Structure formats: structure tokens, C-alpha cells
Coordinates of C-alpha atoms in Angstrom, one line a residue:
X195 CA 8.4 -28.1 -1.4
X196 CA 8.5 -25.6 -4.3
X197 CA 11.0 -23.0 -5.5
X198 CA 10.1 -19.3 -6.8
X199 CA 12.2 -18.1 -9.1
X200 CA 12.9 -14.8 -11.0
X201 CA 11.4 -13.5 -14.0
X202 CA 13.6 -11.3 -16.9
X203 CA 12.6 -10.3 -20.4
X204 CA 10.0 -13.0 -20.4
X205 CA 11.9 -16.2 -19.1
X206 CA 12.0 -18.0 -15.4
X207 CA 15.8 -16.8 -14.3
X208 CA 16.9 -19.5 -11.1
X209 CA 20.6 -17.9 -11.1
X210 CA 21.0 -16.8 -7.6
X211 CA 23.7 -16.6 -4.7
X212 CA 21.3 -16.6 -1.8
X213 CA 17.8 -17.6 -0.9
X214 CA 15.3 -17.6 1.8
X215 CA 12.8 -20.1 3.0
X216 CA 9.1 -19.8 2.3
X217 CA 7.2 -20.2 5.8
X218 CA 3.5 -21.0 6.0
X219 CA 2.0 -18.9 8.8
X220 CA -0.7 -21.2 10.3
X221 CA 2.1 -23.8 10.8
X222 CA 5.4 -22.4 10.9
X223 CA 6.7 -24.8 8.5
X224 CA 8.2 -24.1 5.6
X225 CA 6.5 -24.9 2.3
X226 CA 9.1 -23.3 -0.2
X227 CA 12.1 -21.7 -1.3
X228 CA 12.5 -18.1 -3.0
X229 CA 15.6 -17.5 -4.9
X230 CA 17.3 -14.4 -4.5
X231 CA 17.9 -11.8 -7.6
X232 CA 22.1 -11.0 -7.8
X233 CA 23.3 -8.1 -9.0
X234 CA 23.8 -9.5 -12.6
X235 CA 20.5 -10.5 -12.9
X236 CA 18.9 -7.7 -11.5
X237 CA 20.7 -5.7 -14.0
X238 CA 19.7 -8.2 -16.7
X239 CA 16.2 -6.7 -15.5
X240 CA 16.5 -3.4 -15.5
X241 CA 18.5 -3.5 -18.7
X242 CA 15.7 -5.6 -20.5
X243 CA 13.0 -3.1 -18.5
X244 CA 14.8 -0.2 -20.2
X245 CA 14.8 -1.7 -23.8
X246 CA 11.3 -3.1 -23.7
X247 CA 10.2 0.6 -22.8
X248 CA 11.5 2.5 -25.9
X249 CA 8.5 0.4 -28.0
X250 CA 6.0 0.5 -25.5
X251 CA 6.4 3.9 -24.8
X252 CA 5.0 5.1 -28.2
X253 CA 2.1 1.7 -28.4
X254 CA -1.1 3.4 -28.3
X255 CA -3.5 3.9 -24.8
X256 CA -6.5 1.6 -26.8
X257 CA -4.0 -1.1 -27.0
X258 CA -2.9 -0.6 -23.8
X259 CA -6.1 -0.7 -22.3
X260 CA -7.1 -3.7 -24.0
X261 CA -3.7 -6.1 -22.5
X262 CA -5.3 -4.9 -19.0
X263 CA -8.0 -6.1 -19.7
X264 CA -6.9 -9.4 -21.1
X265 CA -4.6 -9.5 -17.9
X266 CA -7.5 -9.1 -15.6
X267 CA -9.7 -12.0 -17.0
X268 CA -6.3 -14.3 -16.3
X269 CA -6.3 -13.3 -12.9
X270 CA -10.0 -14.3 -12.8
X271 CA -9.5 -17.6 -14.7
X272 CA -6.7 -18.1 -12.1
X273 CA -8.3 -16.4 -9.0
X274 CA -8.7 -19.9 -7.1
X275 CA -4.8 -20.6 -7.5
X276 CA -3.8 -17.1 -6.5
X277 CA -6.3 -17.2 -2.5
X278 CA -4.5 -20.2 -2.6
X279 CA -1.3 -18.7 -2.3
X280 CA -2.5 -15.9 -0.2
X281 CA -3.5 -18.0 2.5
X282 CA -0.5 -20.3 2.3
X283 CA 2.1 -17.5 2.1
X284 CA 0.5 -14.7 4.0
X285 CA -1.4 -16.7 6.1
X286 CA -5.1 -14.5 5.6
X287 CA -8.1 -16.2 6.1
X288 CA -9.7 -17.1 3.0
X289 CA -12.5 -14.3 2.5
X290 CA -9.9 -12.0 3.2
X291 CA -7.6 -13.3 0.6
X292 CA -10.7 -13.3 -1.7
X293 CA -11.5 -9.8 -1.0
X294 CA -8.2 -8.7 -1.4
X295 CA -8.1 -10.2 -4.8
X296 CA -12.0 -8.4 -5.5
X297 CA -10.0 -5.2 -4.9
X298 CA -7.0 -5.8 -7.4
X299 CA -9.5 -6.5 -10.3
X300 CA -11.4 -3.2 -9.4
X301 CA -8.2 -1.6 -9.8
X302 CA -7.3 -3.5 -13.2
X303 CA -10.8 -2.1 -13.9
X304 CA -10.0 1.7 -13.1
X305 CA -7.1 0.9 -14.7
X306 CA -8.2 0.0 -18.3
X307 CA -10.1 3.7 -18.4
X308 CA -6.9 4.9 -19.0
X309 CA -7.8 7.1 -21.9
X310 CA -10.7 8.9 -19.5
X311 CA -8.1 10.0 -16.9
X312 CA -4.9 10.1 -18.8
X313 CA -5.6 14.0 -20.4
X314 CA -3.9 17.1 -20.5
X315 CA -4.2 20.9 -21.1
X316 CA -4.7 22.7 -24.0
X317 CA -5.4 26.8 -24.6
X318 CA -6.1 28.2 -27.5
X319 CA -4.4 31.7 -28.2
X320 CA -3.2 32.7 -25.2
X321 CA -1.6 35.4 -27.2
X322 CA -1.3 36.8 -30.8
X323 CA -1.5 33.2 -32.7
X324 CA 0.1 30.9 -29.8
X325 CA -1.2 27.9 -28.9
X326 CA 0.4 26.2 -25.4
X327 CA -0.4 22.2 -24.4
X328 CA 0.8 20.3 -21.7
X329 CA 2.1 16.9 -23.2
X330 CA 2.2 14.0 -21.3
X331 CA 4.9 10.8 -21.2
X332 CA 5.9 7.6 -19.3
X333 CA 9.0 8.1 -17.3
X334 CA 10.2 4.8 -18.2
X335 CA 11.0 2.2 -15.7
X336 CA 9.8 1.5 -12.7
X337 CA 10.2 -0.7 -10.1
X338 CA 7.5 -1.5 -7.5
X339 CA 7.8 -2.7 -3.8
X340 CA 5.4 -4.6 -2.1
X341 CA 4.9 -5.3 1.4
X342 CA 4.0 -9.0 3.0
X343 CA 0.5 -8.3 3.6
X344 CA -1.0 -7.4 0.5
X345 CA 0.3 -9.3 -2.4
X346 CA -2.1 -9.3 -4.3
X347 CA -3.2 -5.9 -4.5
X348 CA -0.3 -3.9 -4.5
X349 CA 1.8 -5.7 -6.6
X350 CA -1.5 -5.2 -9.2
X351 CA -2.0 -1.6 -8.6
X352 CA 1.6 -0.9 -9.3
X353 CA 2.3 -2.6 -12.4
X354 CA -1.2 -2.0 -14.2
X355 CA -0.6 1.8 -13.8
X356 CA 3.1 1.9 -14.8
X357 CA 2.2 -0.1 -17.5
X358 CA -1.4 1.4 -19.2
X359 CA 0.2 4.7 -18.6
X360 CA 3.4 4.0 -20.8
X361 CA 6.1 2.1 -18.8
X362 CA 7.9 -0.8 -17.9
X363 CA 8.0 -2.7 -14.5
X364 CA 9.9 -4.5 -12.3
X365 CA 8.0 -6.4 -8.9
X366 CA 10.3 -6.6 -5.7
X367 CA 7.6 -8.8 -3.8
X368 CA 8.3 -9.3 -0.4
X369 CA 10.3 -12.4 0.0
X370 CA 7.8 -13.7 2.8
X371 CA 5.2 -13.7 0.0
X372 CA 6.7 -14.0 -3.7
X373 CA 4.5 -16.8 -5.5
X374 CA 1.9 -14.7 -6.5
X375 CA 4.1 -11.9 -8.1
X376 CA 5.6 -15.0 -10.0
X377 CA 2.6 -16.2 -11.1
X378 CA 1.9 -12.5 -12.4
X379 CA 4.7 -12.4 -14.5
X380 CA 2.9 -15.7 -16.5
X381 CA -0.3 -13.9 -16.3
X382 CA 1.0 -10.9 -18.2
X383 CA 2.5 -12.9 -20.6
X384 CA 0.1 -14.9 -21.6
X385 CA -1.9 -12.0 -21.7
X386 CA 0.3 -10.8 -24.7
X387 CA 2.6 -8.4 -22.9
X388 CA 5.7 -8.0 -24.6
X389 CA 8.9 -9.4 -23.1
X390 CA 10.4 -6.9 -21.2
X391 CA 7.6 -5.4 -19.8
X392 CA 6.6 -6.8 -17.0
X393 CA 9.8 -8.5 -14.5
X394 CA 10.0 -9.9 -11.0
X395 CA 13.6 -9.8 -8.9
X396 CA 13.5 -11.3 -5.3
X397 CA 15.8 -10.2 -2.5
X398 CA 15.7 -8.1 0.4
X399 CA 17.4 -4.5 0.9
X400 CA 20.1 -5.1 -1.0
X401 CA 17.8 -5.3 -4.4
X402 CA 15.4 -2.7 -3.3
X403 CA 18.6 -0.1 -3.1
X404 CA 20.5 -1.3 -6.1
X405 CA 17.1 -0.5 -8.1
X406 CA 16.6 3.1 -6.6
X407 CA 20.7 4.1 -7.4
X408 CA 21.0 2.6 -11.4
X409 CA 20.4 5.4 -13.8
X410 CA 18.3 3.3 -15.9
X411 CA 15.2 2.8 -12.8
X412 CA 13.1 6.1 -13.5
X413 CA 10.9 5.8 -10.3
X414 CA 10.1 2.9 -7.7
X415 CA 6.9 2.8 -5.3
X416 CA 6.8 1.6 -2.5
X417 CA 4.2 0.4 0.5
X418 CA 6.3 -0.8 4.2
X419 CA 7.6 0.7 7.1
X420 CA 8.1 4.1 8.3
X421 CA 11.7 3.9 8.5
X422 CA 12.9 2.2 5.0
X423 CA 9.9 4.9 3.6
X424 CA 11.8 7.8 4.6
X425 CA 15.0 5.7 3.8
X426 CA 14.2 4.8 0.2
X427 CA 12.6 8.9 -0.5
X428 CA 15.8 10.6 0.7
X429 CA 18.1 7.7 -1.0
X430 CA 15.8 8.5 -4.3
X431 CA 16.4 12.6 -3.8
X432 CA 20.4 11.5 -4.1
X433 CA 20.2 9.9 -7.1
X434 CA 17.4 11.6 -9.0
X435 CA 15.2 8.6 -8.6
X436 CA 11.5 9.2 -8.3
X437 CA 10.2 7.7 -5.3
X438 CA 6.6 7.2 -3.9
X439 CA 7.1 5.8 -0.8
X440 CA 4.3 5.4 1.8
X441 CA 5.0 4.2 5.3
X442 CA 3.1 3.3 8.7
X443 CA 0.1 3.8 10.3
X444 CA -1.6 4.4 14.1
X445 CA -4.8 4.5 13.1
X446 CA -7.4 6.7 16.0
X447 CA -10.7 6.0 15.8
X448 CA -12.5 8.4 18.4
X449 CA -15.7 7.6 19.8
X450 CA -18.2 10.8 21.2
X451 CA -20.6 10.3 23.5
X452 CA -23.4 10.4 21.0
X453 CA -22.2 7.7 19.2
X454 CA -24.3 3.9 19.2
X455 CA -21.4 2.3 21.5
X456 CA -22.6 -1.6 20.2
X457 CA -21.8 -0.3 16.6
X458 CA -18.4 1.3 17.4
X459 CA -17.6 -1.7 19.4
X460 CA -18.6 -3.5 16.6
X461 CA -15.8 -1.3 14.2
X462 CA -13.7 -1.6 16.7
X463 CA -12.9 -5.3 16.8
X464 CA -13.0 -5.6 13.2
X465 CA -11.0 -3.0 12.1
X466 CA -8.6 -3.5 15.1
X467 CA -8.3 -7.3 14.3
X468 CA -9.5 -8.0 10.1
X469 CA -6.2 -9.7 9.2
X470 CA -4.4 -10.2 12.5
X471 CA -4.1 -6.3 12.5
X472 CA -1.6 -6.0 9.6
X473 CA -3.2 -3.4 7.6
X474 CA -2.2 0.2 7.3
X475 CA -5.5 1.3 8.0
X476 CA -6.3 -0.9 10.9
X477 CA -7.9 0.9 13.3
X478 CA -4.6 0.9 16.4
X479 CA -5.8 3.2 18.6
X480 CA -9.4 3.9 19.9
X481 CA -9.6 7.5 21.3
X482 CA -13.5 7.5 24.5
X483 CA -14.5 10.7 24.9
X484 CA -16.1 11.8 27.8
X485 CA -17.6 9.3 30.0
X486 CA -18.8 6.6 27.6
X487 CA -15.0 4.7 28.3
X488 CA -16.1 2.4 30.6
X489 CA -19.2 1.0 28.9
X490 CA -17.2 0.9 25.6
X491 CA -14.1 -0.5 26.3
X492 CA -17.0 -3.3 28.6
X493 CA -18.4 -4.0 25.0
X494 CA -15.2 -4.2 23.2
X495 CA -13.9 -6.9 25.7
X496 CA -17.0 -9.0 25.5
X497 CA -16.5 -9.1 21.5
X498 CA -13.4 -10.3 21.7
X499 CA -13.3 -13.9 23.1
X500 CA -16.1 -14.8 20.6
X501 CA -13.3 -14.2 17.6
X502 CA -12.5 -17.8 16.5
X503 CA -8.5 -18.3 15.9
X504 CA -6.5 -20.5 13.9
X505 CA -4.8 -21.7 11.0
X506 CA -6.5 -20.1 8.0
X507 CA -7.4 -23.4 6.0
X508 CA -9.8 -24.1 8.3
X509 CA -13.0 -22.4 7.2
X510 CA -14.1 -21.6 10.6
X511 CA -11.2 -18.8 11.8
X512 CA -11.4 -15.8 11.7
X513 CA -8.2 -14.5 12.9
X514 CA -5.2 -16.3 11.6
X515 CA -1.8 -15.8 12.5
X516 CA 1.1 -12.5 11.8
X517 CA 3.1 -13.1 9.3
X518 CA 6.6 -15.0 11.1
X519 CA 7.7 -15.6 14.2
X520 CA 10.2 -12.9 14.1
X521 CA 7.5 -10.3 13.8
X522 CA 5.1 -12.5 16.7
X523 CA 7.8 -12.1 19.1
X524 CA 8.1 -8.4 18.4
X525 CA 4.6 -7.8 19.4
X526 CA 4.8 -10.1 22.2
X527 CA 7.7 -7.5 23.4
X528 CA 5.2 -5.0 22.8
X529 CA 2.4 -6.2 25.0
X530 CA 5.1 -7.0 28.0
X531 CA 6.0 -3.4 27.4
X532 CA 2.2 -2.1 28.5
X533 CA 1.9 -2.8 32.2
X534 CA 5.3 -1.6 33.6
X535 CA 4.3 1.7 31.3
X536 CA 1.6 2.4 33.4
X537 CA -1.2 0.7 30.9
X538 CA -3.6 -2.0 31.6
X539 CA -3.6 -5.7 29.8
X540 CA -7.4 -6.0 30.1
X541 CA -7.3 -9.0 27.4
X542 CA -3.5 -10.5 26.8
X543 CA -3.7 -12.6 23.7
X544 CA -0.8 -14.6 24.5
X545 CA -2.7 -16.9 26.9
X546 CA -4.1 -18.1 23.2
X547 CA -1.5 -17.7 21.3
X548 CA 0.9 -19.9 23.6
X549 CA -1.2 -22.9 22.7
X550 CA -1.0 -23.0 19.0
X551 CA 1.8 -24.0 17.0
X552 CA 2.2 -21.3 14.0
X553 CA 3.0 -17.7 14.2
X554 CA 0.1 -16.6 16.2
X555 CA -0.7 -13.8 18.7
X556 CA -3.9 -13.4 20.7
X557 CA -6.4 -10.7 20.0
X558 CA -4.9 -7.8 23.1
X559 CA -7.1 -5.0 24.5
X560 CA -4.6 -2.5 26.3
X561 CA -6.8 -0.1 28.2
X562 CA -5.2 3.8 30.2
X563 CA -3.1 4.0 27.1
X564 CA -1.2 7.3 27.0
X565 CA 1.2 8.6 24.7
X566 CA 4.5 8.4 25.6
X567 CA 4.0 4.4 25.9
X568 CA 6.1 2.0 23.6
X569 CA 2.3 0.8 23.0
X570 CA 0.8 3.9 21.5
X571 CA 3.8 5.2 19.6
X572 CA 4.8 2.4 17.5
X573 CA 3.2 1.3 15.2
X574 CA 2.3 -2.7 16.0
X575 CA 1.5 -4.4 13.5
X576 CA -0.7 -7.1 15.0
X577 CA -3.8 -8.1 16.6
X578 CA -3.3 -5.3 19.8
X579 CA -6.0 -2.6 20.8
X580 CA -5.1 0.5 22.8
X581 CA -7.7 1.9 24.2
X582 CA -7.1 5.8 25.5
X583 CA -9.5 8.0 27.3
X584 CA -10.0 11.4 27.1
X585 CA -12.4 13.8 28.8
X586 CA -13.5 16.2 25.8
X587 CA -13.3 16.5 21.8
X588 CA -10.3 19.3 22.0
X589 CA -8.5 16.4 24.0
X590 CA -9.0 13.8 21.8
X591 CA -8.1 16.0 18.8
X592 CA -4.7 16.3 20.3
X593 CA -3.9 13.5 21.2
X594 CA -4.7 12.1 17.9
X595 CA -2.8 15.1 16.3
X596 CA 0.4 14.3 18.2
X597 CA 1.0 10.9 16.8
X598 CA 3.7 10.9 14.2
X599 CA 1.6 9.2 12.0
X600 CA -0.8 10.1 9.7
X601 CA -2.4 7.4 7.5
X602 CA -6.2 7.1 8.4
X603 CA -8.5 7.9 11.4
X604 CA -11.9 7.4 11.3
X605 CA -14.7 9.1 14.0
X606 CA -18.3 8.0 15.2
X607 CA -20.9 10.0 16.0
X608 CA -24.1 11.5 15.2
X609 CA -24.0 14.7 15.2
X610 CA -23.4 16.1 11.4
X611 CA -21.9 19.9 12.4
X612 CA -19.1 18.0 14.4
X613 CA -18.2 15.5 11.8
X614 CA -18.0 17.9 9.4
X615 CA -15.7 20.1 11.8
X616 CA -13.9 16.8 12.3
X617 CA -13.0 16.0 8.6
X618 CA -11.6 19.6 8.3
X619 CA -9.4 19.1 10.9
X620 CA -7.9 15.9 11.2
X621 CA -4.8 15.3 10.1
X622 CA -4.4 12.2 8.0
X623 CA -5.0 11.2 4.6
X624 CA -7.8 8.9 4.5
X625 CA -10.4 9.6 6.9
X626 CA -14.0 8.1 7.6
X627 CA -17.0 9.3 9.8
X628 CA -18.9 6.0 10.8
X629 CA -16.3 4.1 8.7
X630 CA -13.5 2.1 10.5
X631 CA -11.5 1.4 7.1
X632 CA -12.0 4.6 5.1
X633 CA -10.2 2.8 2.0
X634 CA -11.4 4.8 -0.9
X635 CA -12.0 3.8 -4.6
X636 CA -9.3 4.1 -7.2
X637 CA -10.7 7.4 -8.6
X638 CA -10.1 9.0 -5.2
X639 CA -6.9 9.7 -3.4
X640 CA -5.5 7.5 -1.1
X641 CA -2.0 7.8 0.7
X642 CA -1.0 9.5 3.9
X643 CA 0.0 12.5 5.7
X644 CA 2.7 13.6 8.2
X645 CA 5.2 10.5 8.6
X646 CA 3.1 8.1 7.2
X647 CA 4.0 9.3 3.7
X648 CA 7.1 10.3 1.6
X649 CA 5.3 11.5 -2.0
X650 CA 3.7 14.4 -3.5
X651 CA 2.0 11.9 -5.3
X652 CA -1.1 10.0 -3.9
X653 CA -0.6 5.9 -4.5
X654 CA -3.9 6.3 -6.3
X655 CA -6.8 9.2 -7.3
X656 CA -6.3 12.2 -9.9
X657 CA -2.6 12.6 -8.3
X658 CA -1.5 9.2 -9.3
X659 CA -0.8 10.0 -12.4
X660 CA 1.8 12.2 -12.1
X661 CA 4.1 9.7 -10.1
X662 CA 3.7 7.4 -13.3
X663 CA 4.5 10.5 -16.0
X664 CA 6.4 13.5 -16.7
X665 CA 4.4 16.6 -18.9
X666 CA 6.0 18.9 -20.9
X667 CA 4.6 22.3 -22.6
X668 CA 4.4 22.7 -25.8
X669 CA 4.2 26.6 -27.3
X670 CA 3.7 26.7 -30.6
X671 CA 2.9 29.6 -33.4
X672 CA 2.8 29.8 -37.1
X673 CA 3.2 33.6 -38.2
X674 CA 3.6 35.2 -41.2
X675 CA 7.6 35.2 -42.2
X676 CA 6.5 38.8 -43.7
X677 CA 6.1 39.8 -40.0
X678 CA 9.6 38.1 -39.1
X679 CA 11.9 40.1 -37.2
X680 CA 14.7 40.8 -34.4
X681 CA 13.1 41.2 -31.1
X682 CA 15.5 41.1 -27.7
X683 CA 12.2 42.1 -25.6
X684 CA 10.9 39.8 -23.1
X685 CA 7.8 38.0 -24.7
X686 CA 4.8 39.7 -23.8
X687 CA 1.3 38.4 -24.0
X688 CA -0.3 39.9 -26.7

């Protein structure tokens, strides 16, 4: 049994009023304890966050640059310790947890190019003599909030841009998962970041809210739910906080009839049910057009029974469990929901489920999924297909385009003209044509559209940037003080 505790101004901090227990997925036994930040200490934080930024601020983007790089050979060095912790905490299976980590030092690497996509504009003359640049500048500090099933990424991506682009951090890891953010904290500073820089408060709401109202928190991302997304945007309009807050997904994937139905079956299952089905970009929803249903959703059902499940030290499984029993028995509800809707349980995971110990649930094919159904508008979170049928493309289209949500969608097919047709249309932010995932690289934009998102800013890509920073112009003009004199004119360009 082990105790996580918080980290401020460059020392462990185990003050704290409340805690929570640290479950281990696969067994539904608790492993740990987190210690909850109090409002003293959390201000402690942001205070230290604050002063620490004043210096690093003005520390040059080489320098910077370099730290990131020292801070991604420790998570390397470490990178056994920290899958370790994944598949403990979160419960992933271990290549998933060792991809997720292969995706947080590609982003440590985009990262360190700082000085390639941190630029800004100049003109030259753009009247008699003036000159006009756009100057660029940290906001200062900034928290980051990370969801339970990605904490090793996110927690990664946030605080290596805040911090190579100028500013100070503080990690709100989810309290289901906090070790690894903890272990980040040492990371960085044996890495040589300066005290300060680099802080970790655990807690729930409470901390999450206190950090978007003080005047001293500049901005504060955030990756969960829907719900607290919008919450945590409109809370950040009130108090002039800057908030990037990107919610849920429902991810269609529409199949034509040209498609290769083994491949798409194929995407299907292992976009549906990669991580128990709690990604984002899982795919939720498959959308049959025309009369290829029947032989897909046939092909889709035999996959499934051949997916090994269990607890995710064993090297054999595949799919390992949700992330607590609180969130199992909310997608249990979920599939009980289907049949009385009017849907079909074709494959009810629960029959598997029921006989292991853990937090698990079955992989579920739902098939005459319409919208309107508990199943199809919600967004899940867990290892459950819906399968909807629709008789032509137009149909599809709207049915995908009703859906609140707007995070991916991804369609197969061979046929070029439609595809192209397709990605003009769609509406959601990360799209892929013969790609379940459609994940892009760090140097492209990634964060959704409609509901699914609360930002102008993209969580990474060109727009990223301007989440992190704040420009200003600069005019400038060196006349002749012969030429001086009083002009009440509006200034013209010439």
C-alpha cells in the first residue's frame, strides 16, 4: 500500500484534509492512497506557480528546448516504472500502456522544436517609415486537467507546451490515476526544471474550480466529459480564465457498400474495443449503408468472442477492465437500457463480465440502434457497439450529423470522389477515410467540433499555440524630429 502525495515549489507536500483510495482495475482492490490538495496548499501552488513564472518567462526558447529534452530521456530511463503504473492504476493492457507512453515522447519531441513553430509576424513599412510585429508571450500559469484514461499522455502534452512556450504548470491528475503525474514532478526536476515550475495538486471538483476562479491561474486545459467541459469554459468566461476544455465523443464510423466488409469488421472491433472503449476517439457507433448490414454486423459478431479478457498483467488479454466499478455499473445500466428501447443485444458482455472479479464489462454488440435511444445518445464510455442501419449515404450523413457530438468519425470505402465529398462534409474534428482512430500527429490539429469541444484553440497543431500565449503588436517609427508636428487626423497609411 503506497500513498501519493502532492508536489509544490519543488517538495512532496502530504498536508491534506481528505483522500481517496487507489483501486487497481483488474482486481478491484485497492493498492494505494492519494492525498487530497486543501485550499492552503493549493494556493501554496499557484502562488509558487506565479513566482517561478516571472524568471522563466524571460529564459530563452534554446534553453527551454533543451530541459524538454533532458525531461524526455528521464521518462525513457523510467518508461518501465511509468506502464507499470498505467496498468496498475488505469488498468490498460500493457502494449497499450506502452503505446501510450511512445505517443507522449513524440509529443516531448514536437515539443522541443519550439523555436520552428513558436514565430510571429513582421512587415516592413507598411507606411511612411513604420514598421508593425506581432510579439509573442506566455500567459503565465496554467493548470492542466487530466482525465483517467490517458495519464500519461495528457498530463505530458500539457505541461511540455505550457512550459517550452514560457509558462508555469500545475497537473490536476485524475485521482483514479495520480502516480504517474507524481512521478513527473521528480522527472522534471531532476531534469533541472526550476522549482516552481512544474506542480501537482490532487482532488476532485473542488480543486479543479478553485484553480479556474484565483486571479493568479492564467489558463487551465482540460480533457473529460461533456458536461464539466462546458462547465469549466463558461466558469472560465466569468472569471477571465482561459479555458481549453474538450469534452465527449460518439464516434460514427459508416461503412458503404463498396467497402472490404472483413477490413471494416476488422476496424470495427478494434477501435470499438482498444482499451475497454475508453478513448475519445473510439469508434461508438457503426453507421451500414445499404444492404451490406446484415453480412457486416455477421462478421463483427464472429470477431468478438475471439477477444481474450482479463486482468491486464497477464500477457495474454486483450481487453482489460473500465476504469471502477462505479463507471462498470453505469454501462451495465446502459446495455439494460437497449432492448426495452427497441434495440437488439446481439452480444451482452455481461454474461463475461459477471464471472470475473475486477471492474470488468463484456465486449456488447447492440444491433437496430436508432437515435433517440439512451444507447446512441450518450456517450458510453466502455466496451459497447451500436450498430445502426441506414438505407443510403444522405441517411447516414444525417444521422451522424445529428449526434451532439463531434469529436472524430471515420468512413470506409473505395470510391475516392465520395470520400473526398465525405471529408468536406462531416462534421467533427478529426476525421479518417479507411482509418478507425484518425489521431493525428502533433503538427496537425486535433480537438473537436460541436459539443465535443469548448476552445477556439485546438489541444494540439498550428492553433495550439495560441491557447499557451498572448501576442501583442508592436508599431514602431523613427522620424526625423525636423518633420515633428501636431496632427489630430486619423493615421493614414502613407
Amino acid at each position: 500500500m503506497y500513498k501519493v502525495d502532492n508536489y509544490i515549489n519543488g517538495e512532496g507536500c502530504s498536508v491534506s484534509n481528505e483522500s481517496s483510495k487507489i483501486i487497481n482495475p483488474s482486481y478491484g482492490t485497492q493498492i494505494g492512497e492519494v492525498l487530497y490538495a486543501n485550499n492552503e496548499s493549493a494556493n501554496r501552488a499557484v502562488d509558487a506557480a506565479y513566482e517561478a513564472s516571472k524568471l522563466w518567462a524571460k529564459t530563452g526558447l534554446s534553453y527551454r528546448a533543451e530541459l524538454i529534452l533532458k525531461f524526455r530521456q528521464g521518462i525513457i530511463n523510467r518508461s518501465t516504472e511509468i506502464v507499470d503504473i498505467c496498468v496498475s492504476e488505469a488498468g490498460k493492457t500493457r502494449p497499450d500502456a506502452e503505446a501510450e507512453l511512445d505517443r507522449a515522447v513524440q509529443a516531448l519531441t514536437h515539443a522541443s522544436g519550439v523555436q520552428h513553430f513558436l514565430t510571429t509576424n513582421f512587415s516592413q513599412n507598411v507606411a511612411g517609415g513604420i514598421d508593425i510585429a506581432d510579439l509573442r508571450f506566455p500567459i503565465g500559469v496554467i493548470a492542466g486537467v487530466g482525465p483517467f484514461n490517458f495519464p500519461i499522455l495528457i498530463p505530458i502534452l500539457h505541461s511540455a507546451m505550457a512550459i517550452v512556450t514560457g509558462n508555469t504548470y500545475i497537473a490536476k491528475p485524475s485521482e483514479k490515476v495520480p502516480s504517474i503525474s507524481r512521478l513527473f514532478a521528480d522527472i522534471w526536476n531532476a531534469a533541472g526544471l526550476p522549482d516552481g515550475c512544474f506542480n501537482v495538486l490532487n482532488g476532485q471538483k473542488e480543486i479543479v474550480e478553485l484553480l479556474v476562479r484565483h486571479e493568479k491561474v492564467a489558463g487551465l486545459a482540460f480533457i473529460g466529459s461533456t458536461a464539466a467541459a462546458k462547465s469549466l469554459k463558461m466558469l472560465g468566461v466569468e472569471h477571465n480564465t482561459k479555458v481549453q476544455a474538450l469534452g465527449g465523443g460518439k464516434n460514427h464510423m459508416i461503412v458503404l457498400p463498396d467497402a472490404d466488409l472483413d477490413m471494416s469488421a476488422d476496424a470495427a472491433v478494434s477501435a470499438s474495443f482498444g482499451a475497454a472503449g475508453q478513448r475519445c476517439m473510439a469508434v461508438s457507433v457503426v453507421v451500414a449503408v445499404g444492404d451490406i448490414a446484415d453480412d457486416l454486423i455477421s462478421k463483427i459478431q464472429t470477431r468478438i468472442p475471439n477477444l481474450v479478457m482479463g486482468v491486464t498483467d497477464d500477457a495474454n488479454t486483450q481487453l482489460g477492465p473500465v476504469i471502477s466499478k462505479e463507471n462498470r455499473d453505469k454501462i451495465y445500466s446502459f446495455i439494460e437500457s437497449a432492448e426495452p428501447d427497441g434495440a437488439s443485444v446481439v452480444i451482452d458482455g455481461r454474461k463475461r463480465s459477471d464471472e470475473l472479479n475486477g471492474c470488468f464489462v463484456g465486449p456488447t454488440l447492440i444491433d437496430h440502434v436508432k437515435p433517440g435511444m439512451s444507447v446512441y445518445e450518450n456517450e458510453i464510455f466502455g466496451p459497447v457497439l451500436c450498430f445502426v442501419r441506414a438505407e443510403t449515404y444522405d441517411e447516414a450523413m444525417e444521422i451522424t450529423h445529428g449526434h451532439k457530438l463531434g469529436n472524430g468519425a471515420a468512413l470506409f470505402t473505395r470510391d475516392g470522389g465520395v470520400a473526398k465529398k465525405w471529408s468536406e462534409e462531416i462534421q467533427a474534428g478529426s476525421v479518417g477515410i479507411n482509418v478507425p482512430i484518425p489521431l493525428p500527429t502533433y503538427s496537425h490539429s486535433f480537438g473537436g467540433w460541436k459539443d465535443s469541444g469548448f476552445s477556439e484553440t485546438k489541444a494540439f497543431g498550428p492553433s495550439s499555440i495560441d491557447f499557451y500565449t498572448q501576442t501583442k503588436s508592436l508599431t514602431t517609427r523613427w522620424p526625423n524630429p525636423a518633420d515633428s508636428k501636431v496632427d489630430l487626423g486619423f493615421p493614414r497609411n502613407y
